[in-house]
PDB file of C-alpha atoms in Angstrom:
ATOM      1  CA  UNK A  20       0.000   0.000   0.000  1.00  0.00           C
ATOM      2  CA  UNK A  21       2.819   2.365   0.910  1.00  0.00           C
ATOM      3  CA  UNK A  22       4.643   1.568  -2.344  1.00  0.00           C
ATOM      4  CA  UNK A  23       1.457   2.297  -4.304  1.00  0.00           C
ATOM      5  CA  UNK A  24       1.079   5.664  -2.578  1.00  0.00           C
ATOM      6  CA  UNK A  25       4.694   6.531  -3.400  1.00  0.00           C
ATOM      7  CA  UNK A  26       4.158   5.815  -7.085  1.00  0.00           C
ATOM      8  CA  UNK A  27       0.982   7.907  -7.067  1.00  0.00           C
ATOM      9  CA  UNK A  28       2.910  10.741  -5.456  1.00  0.00           C
ATOM     10  CA  UNK A  29       5.654  10.494  -8.109  1.00  0.00           C
ATOM     11  CA  UNK A  30       3.057  10.435 -10.891  1.00  0.00           C
ATOM     12  CA  UNK A  31       1.319  13.470  -9.435  1.00  0.00           C
ATOM     13  CA  UNK A  32       4.556  15.471  -9.139  1.00  0.00           C
ATOM     14  CA  UNK A  33       6.362  14.062 -12.187  1.00  0.00           C
ATOM     15  CA  UNK A  34       7.476  17.532 -13.336  1.00  0.00           C
ATOM     16  CA  UNK A  35       9.521  18.003 -10.156  1.00  0.00           C
ATOM     17  CA  UNK A  36      11.235  14.656 -10.703  1.00  0.00           C
ATOM     18  CA  UNK A  37      12.010  15.602 -14.298  1.00  0.00           C
ATOM     19  CA  UNK A  38      13.794  18.701 -12.985  1.00  0.00           C
ATOM     20  CA  UNK A  39      15.863  16.444 -10.722  1.00  0.00           C
ATOM     21  CA  UNK A  40      16.717  14.020 -13.516  1.00  0.00           C
ATOM     22  CA  UNK A  41      19.679  15.991 -15.053  1.00  0.00           C
ATOM     23  CA  UNK A  42      21.337  16.385 -11.636  1.00  0.00           C
ATOM     24  CA  UNK A  43      20.753  12.724 -10.839  1.00  0.00           C
ATOM     25  CA  UNK A  44      22.215  11.683 -14.211  1.00  0.00           C
ATOM     26  CA  UNK A  45      25.249  13.926 -13.669  1.00  0.00           C
ATOM     27  CA  UNK A  46      25.975  12.394 -10.253  1.00  0.00           C
ATOM     28  CA  UNK A  47      25.585   8.823 -11.521  1.00  0.00           C
ATOM     29  CA  UNK A  48      27.676   9.324 -14.678  1.00  0.00           C
ATOM     30  CA  UNK A  49      30.499  11.400 -13.248  1.00  0.00           C
ATOM     31  CA  UNK A  50      30.614  10.305  -9.598  1.00  0.00           C
ATOM     32  CA  UNK A  51      29.359   6.724  -9.289  1.00  0.00           C
ATOM     33  CA  UNK A  52      30.220   4.987 -12.561  1.00  0.00           C
ATOM     34  CA  UNK A  53      33.933   5.983 -12.350  1.00  0.00           C
ATOM     35  CA  UNK A  54      34.140   4.295  -8.932  1.00  0.00           C
ATOM     36  CA  UNK A  55      34.890   0.993 -10.665  1.00  0.00           C
ATOM     37  CA  UNK A  56      38.383   2.410 -11.283  1.00  0.00           C
ATOM     38  CA  UNK A  57      39.113   2.330  -7.538  1.00  0.00           C
ATOM     39  CA  UNK A  58      40.146  -1.300  -7.926  1.00  0.00           C
ATOM     40  CA  UNK A  59      43.445  -0.259  -9.546  1.00  0.00           C
ATOM     41  CA  UNK A  60      44.558   0.788  -6.036  1.00  0.00           C
ATOM     42  CA  UNK A  61      44.744  -2.950  -5.329  1.00  0.00           C
ATOM     43  CA  UNK A  62      46.387  -3.880  -8.645  1.00  0.00           C
ATOM     44  CA  UNK A  63      49.559  -3.262 -10.627  1.00  0.00           C
ATOM     45  CA  UNK A  64      47.774  -1.380 -13.368  1.00  0.00           C
ATOM     46  CA  UNK A  65      49.183  -1.457 -16.883  1.00  0.00           C
ATOM     47  CA  UNK A  66      47.431   0.157 -19.815  1.00  0.00           C
ATOM     48  CA  UNK A  67      47.793  -2.786 -22.186  1.00  0.00           C
ATOM     49  CA  UNK A  68      46.072  -5.158 -19.742  1.00  0.00           C
ATOM     50  CA  UNK A  69      43.386  -2.685 -18.701  1.00  0.00           C
ATOM     51  CA  UNK A  70      41.727  -2.323 -15.309  1.00  0.00           C
ATOM     52  CA  UNK A  71      40.177  -5.794 -15.196  1.00  0.00           C
ATOM     53  CA  UNK A  72      43.203  -7.590 -16.619  1.00  0.00           C
ATOM     54  CA  UNK A  73      45.873  -6.055 -14.374  1.00  0.00           C
ATOM     55  CA  UNK A  74      47.146  -8.404 -11.606  1.00  0.00           C
ATOM     56  CA  UNK A  75      45.971  -8.027  -8.020  1.00  0.00           C
ATOM     57  CA  UNK A  76      48.567  -7.018  -5.400  1.00  0.00           C
ATOM     58  CA  UNK A  77      46.281  -6.435  -2.428  1.00  0.00           C
ATOM     59  CA  UNK A  78      47.384  -3.706   0.001  1.00  0.00           C
ATOM     60  CA  UNK A  79      50.917  -3.424  -1.382  1.00  0.00           C
ATOM     61  CA  UNK A  80      50.515   0.175  -2.541  1.00  0.00           C
ATOM     62  CA  UNK A  81      48.972   1.283   0.758  1.00  0.00           C
ATOM     63  CA  UNK A  82      51.837  -0.342   2.667  1.00  0.00           C
ATOM     64  CA  UNK A  83      54.340   1.378   0.385  1.00  0.00           C
ATOM     65  CA  UNK A  84      52.758   4.770   1.115  1.00  0.00           C
ATOM     66  CA  UNK A  85      52.591   4.240   4.876  1.00  0.00           C
ATOM     67  CA  UNK A  86      56.228   3.152   4.985  1.00  0.00           C
ATOM     68  CA  UNK A  87      57.562   5.929   2.728  1.00  0.00           C
ATOM     69  CA  UNK A  88      59.452   8.837   4.246  1.00  0.00           C
ATOM     70  CA  UNK A  89      56.933  11.178   2.585  1.00  0.00           C
ATOM     71  CA  UNK A  90      53.959   9.880   4.571  1.00  0.00           C
ATOM     72  CA  UNK A  91      54.251  11.814   7.837  1.00  0.00           C
ATOM     73  CA  UNK A  92      55.360  15.019   6.101  1.00  0.00           C
ATOM     74  CA  UNK A  93      52.423  14.900   3.697  1.00  0.00           C
ATOM     75  CA  UNK A  94      49.955  14.099   6.472  1.00  0.00           C
ATOM     76  CA  UNK A  95      51.325  16.844   8.738  1.00  0.00           C
ATOM     77  CA  UNK A  96      51.309  19.515   6.005  1.00  0.00           C
ATOM     78  CA  UNK A  97      47.786  18.577   4.902  1.00  0.00           C
ATOM     79  CA  UNK A  98      46.422  18.614   8.458  1.00  0.00           C
ATOM     80  CA  UNK A  99      48.160  21.906   9.302  1.00  0.00           C
ATOM     81  CA  UNK A 100      46.677  23.695   6.297  1.00  0.00           C
ATOM     82  CA  UNK A 101      43.244  22.145   6.797  1.00  0.00           C
ATOM     83  CA  UNK A 102      42.928  22.667  10.560  1.00  0.00           C
ATOM     84  CA  UNK A 103      44.516  26.119  10.410  1.00  0.00           C
ATOM     85  CA  UNK A 104      42.088  27.094   7.664  1.00  0.00           C
ATOM     86  CA  UNK A 105      39.136  25.685   9.621  1.00  0.00           C
ATOM     87  CA  UNK A 106      40.028  27.458  12.877  1.00  0.00           C
ATOM     88  CA  UNK A 107      40.815  30.762  11.155  1.00  0.00           C
ATOM     89  CA  UNK A 108      38.144  30.729   8.490  1.00  0.00           C
ATOM     90  CA  UNK A 109      35.081  29.198  10.142  1.00  0.00           C
ATOM     91  CA  UNK A 110      34.180  31.885  12.735  1.00  0.00           C
ATOM     92  CA  UNK A 111      34.989  34.976  10.629  1.00  0.00           C
ATOM     93  CA  UNK A 112      31.976  34.688   8.249  1.00  0.00           C
ATOM     94  CA  UNK A 113      29.732  34.348  11.298  1.00  0.00           C
ATOM     95  CA  UNK A 114      31.209  37.496  12.849  1.00  0.00           C
ATOM     96  CA  UNK A 115      30.840  39.370   9.549  1.00  0.00           C
ATOM     97  CA  UNK A 116      27.213  38.277   9.206  1.00  0.00           C
ATOM     98  CA  UNK A 117      26.416  39.445  12.752  1.00  0.00           C
ATOM     99  CA  UNK A 118      28.118  42.812  12.173  1.00  0.00           C
ATOM    100  CA  UNK A 119      26.231  43.366   8.915  1.00  0.00           C
ATOM    101  CA  UNK A 120      22.974  42.338  10.565  1.00  0.00           C
ATOM    102  CA  UNK A 121      23.383  45.130  13.132  1.00  0.00           C
ATOM    103  CA  UNK A 122      24.698  47.730  10.685  1.00  0.00           C
ATOM    104  CA  UNK A 123      22.728  50.975  11.148  1.00  0.00           C
ATOM    105  CA  UNK A 124      23.325  52.068   7.546  1.00  0.00           C
ATOM    106  CA  UNK A 125      21.912  50.128   4.596  1.00  0.00           C
ATOM    107  CA  UNK A 126      24.320  51.925   2.267  1.00  0.00           C
ATOM    108  CA  UNK A 127      27.350  50.886   4.315  1.00  0.00           C
ATOM    109  CA  UNK A 128      25.973  47.346   4.538  1.00  0.00           C
ATOM    110  CA  UNK A 129      25.691  47.086   0.736  1.00  0.00           C
ATOM    111  CA  UNK A 130      29.198  48.453   0.202  1.00  0.00           C
ATOM    112  CA  UNK A 131      30.707  46.009   2.702  1.00  0.00           C
ATOM    113  CA  UNK A 132      28.766  43.088   1.225  1.00  0.00           C
ATOM    114  CA  UNK A 133      29.861  43.898  -2.318  1.00  0.00           C
ATOM    115  CA  UNK A 134      33.475  44.423  -1.246  1.00  0.00           C
ATOM    116  CA  UNK A 135      33.671  41.162   0.690  1.00  0.00           C
ATOM    117  CA  UNK A 136      31.799  39.080  -1.922  1.00  0.00           C
ATOM    118  CA  UNK A 137      33.960  40.213  -4.852  1.00  0.00           C
ATOM    119  CA  UNK A 138      37.148  38.192  -4.035  1.00  0.00           C
ATOM    120  CA  UNK A 139      35.140  34.970  -4.279  1.00  0.00           C
ATOM    121  CA  UNK A 140      34.885  35.427  -8.047  1.00  0.00           C
ATOM    122  CA  UNK A 141      38.651  35.723  -8.523  1.00  0.00           C
ATOM    123  CA  UNK A 142      40.048  32.521 -10.021  1.00  0.00           C
ATOM    124  CA  UNK A 143      42.707  30.605  -8.105  1.00  0.00           C
ATOM    125  CA  UNK A 144      45.331  31.315 -10.763  1.00  0.00           C
ATOM    126  CA  UNK A 145      44.656  35.047 -10.623  1.00  0.00           C
ATOM    127  CA  UNK A 146      44.582  34.929  -6.836  1.00  0.00           C
ATOM    128  CA  UNK A 147      48.030  33.360  -6.655  1.00  0.00           C
ATOM    129  CA  UNK A 148      49.279  35.869  -9.246  1.00  0.00           C
ATOM    130  CA  UNK A 149      48.060  38.705  -7.020  1.00  0.00           C
ATOM    131  CA  UNK A 150      49.884  37.163  -4.058  1.00  0.00           C
ATOM    132  CA  UNK A 151      53.094  36.900  -6.069  1.00  0.00           C
ATOM    133  CA  UNK A 152      52.883  40.561  -7.063  1.00  0.00           C
ATOM    134  CA  UNK A 153      52.005  41.862  -3.602  1.00  0.00           C
ATOM    135  CA  UNK A 154      54.641  39.734  -1.858  1.00  0.00           C
ATOM    136  CA  UNK A 155      57.431  40.257  -4.384  1.00  0.00           C
ATOM    137  CA  UNK A 156      60.734  40.954  -2.563  1.00  0.00           C
ATOM    138  CA  UNK A 157      61.624  43.746  -4.997  1.00  0.00           C
ATOM    139  CA  UNK A 158      58.443  45.532  -6.029  1.00  0.00           C
ATOM    140  CA  UNK A 159      55.757  44.088  -3.762  1.00  0.00           C
ATOM    141  CA  UNK A 160      53.594  46.495  -1.772  1.00  0.00           C
ATOM    142  CA  UNK A 161      54.152  44.581   1.465  1.00  0.00           C
ATOM    143  CA  UNK A 162      57.936  44.663   1.168  1.00  0.00           C
ATOM    144  CA  UNK A 163      57.903  48.328   0.151  1.00  0.00           C
ATOM    145  CA  UNK A 164      56.005  49.099   3.344  1.00  0.00           C
ATOM    146  CA  UNK A 165      58.494  47.028   5.373  1.00  0.00           C
ATOM    147  CA  UNK A 166      61.362  48.999   3.827  1.00  0.00           C
ATOM    148  CA  UNK A 167      59.636  52.286   4.711  1.00  0.00           C
ATOM    149  CA  UNK A 168      59.645  51.153   8.332  1.00  0.00           C
ATOM    150  CA  UNK A 169      63.369  50.427   8.127  1.00  0.00           C
ATOM    151  CA  UNK A 170      63.161  46.650   7.696  1.00  0.00           C
ATOM    152  CA  UNK A 171      64.574  44.306   5.084  1.00  0.00           C
ATOM    153  CA  UNK A 172      62.709  42.640   2.251  1.00  0.00           C
ATOM    154  CA  UNK A 173      61.251  39.218   3.012  1.00  0.00           C
ATOM    155  CA  UNK A 174      61.113  36.416   0.447  1.00  0.00           C
ATOM    156  CA  UNK A 175      57.626  35.348   1.490  1.00  0.00           C
ATOM    157  CA  UNK A 176      57.212  32.609  -1.124  1.00  0.00           C
ATOM    158  CA  UNK A 177      60.630  31.210  -0.329  1.00  0.00           C
ATOM    159  CA  UNK A 178      60.040  30.591   3.360  1.00  0.00           C
ATOM    160  CA  UNK A 179      58.419  27.338   4.423  1.00  0.00           C
ATOM    161  CA  UNK A 180      57.487  28.754   7.842  1.00  0.00           C
ATOM    162  CA  UNK A 181      55.332  31.469   6.218  1.00  0.00           C
ATOM    163  CA  UNK A 182      53.567  29.266   3.671  1.00  0.00           C
ATOM    164  CA  UNK A 183      50.671  28.128   5.891  1.00  0.00           C
ATOM    165  CA  UNK A 184      49.859  31.676   7.011  1.00  0.00           C
ATOM    166  CA  UNK A 185      49.875  33.051   3.457  1.00  0.00           C
ATOM    167  CA  UNK A 186      47.812  30.125   2.165  1.00  0.00           C
ATOM    168  CA  UNK A 187      45.189  30.269   4.909  1.00  0.00           C
ATOM    169  CA  UNK A 188      44.713  34.016   5.334  1.00  0.00           C
ATOM    170  CA  UNK A 189      44.553  34.686   1.610  1.00  0.00           C
ATOM    171  CA  UNK A 190      41.847  32.017   1.506  1.00  0.00           C
ATOM    172  CA  UNK A 191      40.001  33.642   4.403  1.00  0.00           C
ATOM    173  CA  UNK A 192      40.083  36.994   2.590  1.00  0.00           C
ATOM    174  CA  UNK A 193      38.766  35.376  -0.585  1.00  0.00           C
ATOM    175  CA  UNK A 194      35.928  33.322   0.920  1.00  0.00           C
ATOM    176  CA  UNK A 195      34.680  35.208   3.998  1.00  0.00           C
ATOM    177  CA  UNK A 196      32.113  37.360   2.221  1.00  0.00           C
ATOM    178  CA  UNK A 197      30.665  34.519   0.209  1.00  0.00           C
ATOM    179  CA  UNK A 198      30.560  32.173   3.191  1.00  0.00           C
ATOM    180  CA  UNK A 199      28.673  34.757   5.247  1.00  0.00           C
ATOM    181  CA  UNK A 200      25.712  34.784   2.827  1.00  0.00           C
ATOM    182  CA  UNK A 201      24.054  31.733   4.353  1.00  0.00           C
ATOM    183  CA  UNK A 202      24.342  33.184   7.877  1.00  0.00           C
ATOM    184  CA  UNK A 203      22.936  36.527   6.730  1.00  0.00           C
ATOM    185  CA  UNK A 204      19.987  34.669   5.184  1.00  0.00           C
ATOM    186  CA  UNK A 205      19.325  32.797   8.442  1.00  0.00           C
ATOM    187  CA  UNK A 206      19.586  35.969  10.524  1.00  0.00           C
ATOM    188  CA  UNK A 207      17.138  37.762   8.226  1.00  0.00           C
ATOM    189  CA  UNK A 208      14.493  35.152   9.162  1.00  0.00           C
ATOM    190  CA  UNK A 209      14.834  35.671  12.922  1.00  0.00           C
ATOM    191  CA  UNK A 210      11.565  36.892  14.392  1.00  0.00           C
ATOM    192  CA  UNK A 211      11.982  40.632  14.994  1.00  0.00           C
ATOM    193  CA  UNK A 212       9.444  40.506  17.807  1.00  0.00           C
ATOM    194  CA  UNK A 213      12.045  38.671  19.878  1.00  0.00           C
ATOM    195  CA  UNK A 214      14.468  41.564  19.417  1.00  0.00           C
ATOM    196  CA  UNK A 215      11.773  44.102  20.233  1.00  0.00           C
ATOM    197  CA  UNK A 216      10.857  42.232  23.408  1.00  0.00           C
ATOM    198  CA  UNK A 217      14.527  41.976  24.380  1.00  0.00           C
ATOM    199  CA  UNK A 218      15.027  45.726  23.838  1.00  0.00           C
ATOM    200  CA  UNK A 219      12.003  46.456  26.025  1.00  0.00           C
ATOM    201  CA  UNK A 220      13.536  44.242  28.726  1.00  0.00           C
ATOM    202  CA  UNK A 221      16.764  46.281  28.530  1.00  0.00           C
ATOM    203  CA  UNK A 222      18.957  43.806  26.614  1.00  0.00           C
ATOM    204  CA  UNK A 223      21.955  45.288  24.827  1.00  0.00           C
ATOM    205  CA  UNK A 224      23.245  44.152  21.412  1.00  0.00           C
ATOM    206  CA  UNK A 225      25.670  41.582  22.791  1.00  0.00           C
ATOM    207  CA  UNK A 226      22.923  40.009  24.884  1.00  0.00           C
ATOM    208  CA  UNK A 227      20.599  39.907  21.883  1.00  0.00           C
ATOM    209  CA  UNK A 228      23.317  38.289  19.769  1.00  0.00           C
ATOM    210  CA  UNK A 229      24.031  35.687  22.444  1.00  0.00           C
ATOM    211  CA  UNK A 230      20.442  34.791  23.333  1.00  0.00           C
ATOM    212  CA  UNK A 231      18.593  35.331  20.018  1.00  0.00           C
ATOM    213  CA  UNK A 232      20.875  35.369  16.976  1.00  0.00           C
ATOM    214  CA  UNK A 233      23.400  32.672  17.885  1.00  0.00           C
ATOM    215  CA  UNK A 234      20.759  30.051  18.818  1.00  0.00           C
ATOM    216  CA  UNK A 235      19.110  30.750  15.457  1.00  0.00           C
ATOM    217  CA  UNK A 236      22.261  30.060  13.434  1.00  0.00           C
ATOM    218  CA  UNK A 237      23.655  27.181  15.538  1.00  0.00           C
ATOM    219  CA  UNK A 238      22.020  24.428  13.394  1.00  0.00           C
ATOM    220  CA  UNK A 239      23.507  25.985  10.245  1.00  0.00           C
ATOM    221  CA  UNK A 240      26.891  26.379  11.938  1.00  0.00           C
ATOM    222  CA  UNK A 241      26.902  22.729  13.002  1.00  0.00           C
ATOM    223  CA  UNK A 242      26.011  21.401   9.552  1.00  0.00           C
ATOM    224  CA  UNK A 243      28.656  23.538   7.834  1.00  0.00           C
ATOM    225  CA  UNK A 244      31.234  22.512  10.445  1.00  0.00           C
ATOM    226  CA  UNK A 245      30.447  18.832   9.836  1.00  0.00           C
ATOM    227  CA  UNK A 246      30.864  19.281   6.079  1.00  0.00           C
ATOM    228  CA  UNK A 247      34.138  21.165   6.561  1.00  0.00           C
ATOM    229  CA  UNK A 248      35.532  18.488   8.856  1.00  0.00           C
ATOM    230  CA  UNK A 249      34.498  15.889   6.269  1.00  0.00           C
ATOM    231  CA  UNK A 250      36.940  17.556   3.858  1.00  0.00           C
ATOM    232  CA  UNK A 251      39.749  17.807   6.394  1.00  0.00           C
ATOM    233  CA  UNK A 252      42.318  16.056   4.179  1.00  0.00           C
ATOM    234  CA  UNK A 253      40.979  17.463   0.916  1.00  0.00           C
ATOM    235  CA  UNK A 254      43.034  20.648   0.845  1.00  0.00           C
ATOM    236  CA  UNK A 255      42.698  22.328  -2.544  1.00  0.00           C
ATOM    237  CA  UNK A 256      45.324  21.096  -4.991  1.00  0.00           C
ATOM    238  CA  UNK A 257      45.392  24.034  -7.395  1.00  0.00           C
ATOM    239  CA  UNK A 258      46.298  26.827  -5.000  1.00  0.00           C
ATOM    240  CA  UNK A 259      48.910  24.815  -3.082  1.00  0.00           C
ATOM    241  CA  UNK A 260      50.529  23.664  -6.323  1.00  0.00           C
ATOM    242  CA  UNK A 261      50.658  27.180  -7.797  1.00  0.00           C
ATOM    243  CA  UNK A 262      52.164  28.611  -4.591  1.00  0.00           C
ATOM    244  CA  UNK A 263      54.723  25.816  -4.360  1.00  0.00           C
ATOM    245  CA  UNK A 264      58.404  26.585  -4.859  1.00  0.00           C
ATOM    246  CA  UNK A 265      61.582  24.616  -4.264  1.00  0.00           C
ATOM    247  CA  UNK A 266      62.247  26.736  -1.185  1.00  0.00           C
ATOM    248  CA  UNK A 267      58.877  26.202   0.528  1.00  0.00           C
ATOM    249  CA  UNK A 268      58.165  22.625  -0.585  1.00  0.00           C
ATOM    250  CA  UNK A 269      58.813  21.318   2.934  1.00  0.00           C
ATOM    251  CA  UNK A 270      55.542  22.972   3.981  1.00  0.00           C
ATOM    252  CA  UNK A 271      53.641  23.136   0.677  1.00  0.00           C
ATOM    253  CA  UNK A 272      53.809  19.488  -0.399  1.00  0.00           C
ATOM    254  CA  UNK A 273      50.427  18.018   0.553  1.00  0.00           C
ATOM    255  CA  UNK A 274      48.611  14.801  -0.323  1.00  0.00           C
ATOM    256  CA  UNK A 275      46.810  16.234  -3.372  1.00  0.00           C
ATOM    257  CA  UNK A 276      49.955  17.730  -4.932  1.00  0.00           C
ATOM    258  CA  UNK A 277      51.873  14.520  -4.246  1.00  0.00           C
ATOM    259  CA  UNK A 278      49.135  12.446  -5.911  1.00  0.00           C
ATOM    260  CA  UNK A 279      49.322  14.712  -8.965  1.00  0.00           C
ATOM    261  CA  UNK A 280      53.092  14.331  -9.247  1.00  0.00           C
ATOM    262  CA  UNK A 281      53.058  10.583  -8.661  1.00  0.00           C
ATOM    263  CA  UNK A 282      49.962   9.796 -10.711  1.00  0.00           C
ATOM    264  CA  UNK A 283      50.122  12.208 -13.648  1.00  0.00           C
ATOM    265  CA  UNK A 284      53.784  13.146 -13.962  1.00  0.00           C
ATOM    266  CA  UNK A 285      55.290   9.797 -12.938  1.00  0.00           C
ATOM    267  CA  UNK A 286      52.449   7.624 -14.316  1.00  0.00           C
ATOM    268  CA  UNK A 287      52.272   5.499 -11.126  1.00  0.00           C
ATOM    269  CA  UNK A 288      48.511   5.140 -11.394  1.00  0.00           C
ATOM    270  CA  UNK A 289      47.949   2.341  -8.904  1.00  0.00           C
ATOM    271  CA  UNK A 290      50.087   3.973  -6.229  1.00  0.00           C
ATOM    272  CA  UNK A 291      48.445   7.382  -6.632  1.00  0.00           C
ATOM    273  CA  UNK A 292      44.964   5.813  -6.595  1.00  0.00           C
ATOM    274  CA  UNK A 293      45.793   4.052  -3.327  1.00  0.00           C
ATOM    275  CA  UNK A 294      46.877   7.360  -1.772  1.00  0.00           C
ATOM    276  CA  UNK A 295      43.724   9.079  -2.997  1.00  0.00           C
ATOM    277  CA  UNK A 296      41.552   6.261  -1.651  1.00  0.00           C
ATOM    278  CA  UNK A 297      43.249   6.465   1.750  1.00  0.00           C
ATOM    279  CA  UNK A 298      42.570  10.221   1.747  1.00  0.00           C
ATOM    280  CA  UNK A 299      38.873   9.736   0.974  1.00  0.00           C
ATOM    281  CA  UNK A 300      38.417   6.978   3.557  1.00  0.00           C
ATOM    282  CA  UNK A 301      39.794   9.247   6.301  1.00  0.00           C
ATOM    283  CA  UNK A 302      37.439  12.033   5.184  1.00  0.00           C
ATOM    284  CA  UNK A 303      34.410   9.710   5.291  1.00  0.00           C
ATOM    285  CA  UNK A 304      35.338   8.397   8.749  1.00  0.00           C
ATOM    286  CA  UNK A 305      35.773  11.952  10.065  1.00  0.00           C
ATOM    287  CA  UNK A 306      32.452  13.002   8.523  1.00  0.00           C
ATOM    288  CA  UNK A 307      30.569  10.130  10.156  1.00  0.00           C
ATOM    289  CA  UNK A 308      32.201  10.638  13.580  1.00  0.00           C
ATOM    290  CA  UNK A 309      31.678  14.404  13.697  1.00  0.00           C
ATOM    291  CA  UNK A 310      28.109  14.030  12.440  1.00  0.00           C
ATOM    292  CA  UNK A 311      27.333  11.551  15.237  1.00  0.00           C
ATOM    293  CA  UNK A 312      29.002  13.727  17.897  1.00  0.00           C
ATOM    294  CA  UNK A 313      27.147  16.847  16.675  1.00  0.00           C
ATOM    295  CA  UNK A 314      23.842  14.980  16.687  1.00  0.00           C
ATOM    296  CA  UNK A 315      24.339  13.946  20.313  1.00  0.00           C
ATOM    297  CA  UNK A 316      25.555  17.337  21.522  1.00  0.00           C
ATOM    298  CA  UNK A 317      23.303  19.731  19.596  1.00  0.00           C
ATOM    299  CA  UNK A 318      20.602  17.645  17.947  1.00  0.00           C
ATOM    300  CA  UNK A 319      21.655  19.003  14.527  1.00  0.00           C
ATOM    301  CA  UNK A 320      23.304  16.777  11.939  1.00  0.00           C
ATOM    302  CA  UNK A 321      23.572  16.194   8.208  1.00  0.00           C
ATOM    303  CA  UNK A 322      21.616  12.930   8.465  1.00  0.00           C
TER     304      UNK A 322
END
């Protein structure tokens, strides 16, 4: 009976399902069908034998990665960039959204929104080019300012100890405005009668933020935090690779750049697939654990 009702519901709303069909087809074709290639992580893949014909080697490639001298460096660099970016970048959009929500001037609010949204539309290549120009030891604005204060030029892109800070804070600058949109949307739906009642009771802005606004955005915060933690080892390849130099490679070599060099440049397809699979398994485990913890602590979760 329940199955019959479901089919009747689908038939009644068939136009909505037709709208979903292209997205469903895209996910199946480009995300699920290629999963059969994961098996080469457990094989010695050769092109002439193909995926099915290549011999099985079990966990050999995983063992090779875990025992390589690159393993701990790659894991450390990836975690540093990811956790640093999460700690630095997660709260700032929330703060920006709260500040804009209490802005007394609509004109100022629009200017700030436009200014903070704009960097999101800069491509990664252009973004790294801007960093190179601004941080140039000879003509960069930052170094010119340092010289004005009596200091010496700093080779920012040549120092491994500065790489994480440059990578993370440039990313925060680029994404803060865009990331704040969802919080601004949630805050705009908060019942204004609650604020009016709080003002009548003598509550100041900080008290209203703490007791009205923050509880309203906590479910959204939790879900976004879960999704971010689920990508903890998936640090963006493109930006790290473009910022990478021989001088800073000790801090800039991460799992994704290593997979590119091993898989594409060195044609070690099985080995690189094993590394990528390990990366994804850790992300899935983290996603499930954090989702379960968040569900118990706050009652909000992705599923």
